[in-house]
Steps between C-alpha positions, in 0.01 A plus 500: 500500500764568246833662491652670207865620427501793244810593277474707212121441481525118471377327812636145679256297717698485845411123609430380908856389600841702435603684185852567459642807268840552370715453223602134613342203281340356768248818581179501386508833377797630354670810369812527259648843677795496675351720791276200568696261798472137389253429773379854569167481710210234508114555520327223809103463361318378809062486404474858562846653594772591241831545698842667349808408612917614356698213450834706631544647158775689372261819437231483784134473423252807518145495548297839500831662465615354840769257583399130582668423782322152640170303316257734433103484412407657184161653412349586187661726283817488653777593306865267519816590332751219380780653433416729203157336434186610680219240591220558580230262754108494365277343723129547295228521698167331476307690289783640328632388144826265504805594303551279163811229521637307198313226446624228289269314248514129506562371178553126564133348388404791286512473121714833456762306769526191301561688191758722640718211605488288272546793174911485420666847396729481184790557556753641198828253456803704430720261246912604519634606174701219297852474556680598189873329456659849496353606879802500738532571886534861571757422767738243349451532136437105508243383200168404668346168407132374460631172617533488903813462627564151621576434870877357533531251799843603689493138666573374199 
């Protein structure tokens, strides 16, 4: 059986074990909004039970609308709001089609891959005007040199 988290029609494979949301860097999912609690809920995967539980947030956890007081198991289609986002928990059945995740391409072995890393981008080199022997500093006046200063030693 799999478990899918929907947000804004892109969908997260929930994994057996727990998955942690908030806006800390440590969460496995996280969301940039300040109505989000650093460690606002987590999802516990066991085979065939999906369980829901707030994380004391700052901004409580709804699920169907209602307020999650303790762990609680969620079903298919349930609906979970984070804050200001709004999840959403797929659970396909059987016969029925799977949602589409990213999938990313492996590139290490393939032809395209080797090409891609080893092809170098030009970059343009921006060269400072010359200094002409009539520049001076805007702030002093002073004459400014080509030449660097040199570095006087005070031990000396």
């Amino acid at each position: 059986m799999r478990v899918y988290i929907e947000y804004l029609g892109d969908s997260v494979e929930l994994p057996i074990g727990e998955t942690v949301i908030g806006r800390d860097v440590g969460c496995t999912l996280r969301f940039n909004d300040p109505s989000v609690s650093r460690r606002h809920l987590k999802f516990v995967r066991r085979s065939d039970d999906v369980f829901v539980e707030d994380l004391k947030s700052s901004n409580g956890t709804l699920v169907n609308g209602r307020s999650l007081a303790g762990a609680l198991r969620v079903l298919n289609n349930d609906r979970i709001v984070v804050g200001t986002r709004e999840l959403a928990i797929r659970i396909p059945q059987i016969d029925e089609e799977e949602p589409p995740t990213l999938n990313l391409s492996d590139l290490s072995a393939t032809a395209e891959g080797l090409r891609a890393r080893t092809t170098t981008t030009k970059v343009p080199v921006t060269v400072p005007p010359p200094l002409h022997a009539n520049q001076r500093c805007p702030r002093c006046g002073a004459a400014v040199s080509a030449v660097p200063a040199r570095r006087v030693d005070a031990r000396r």
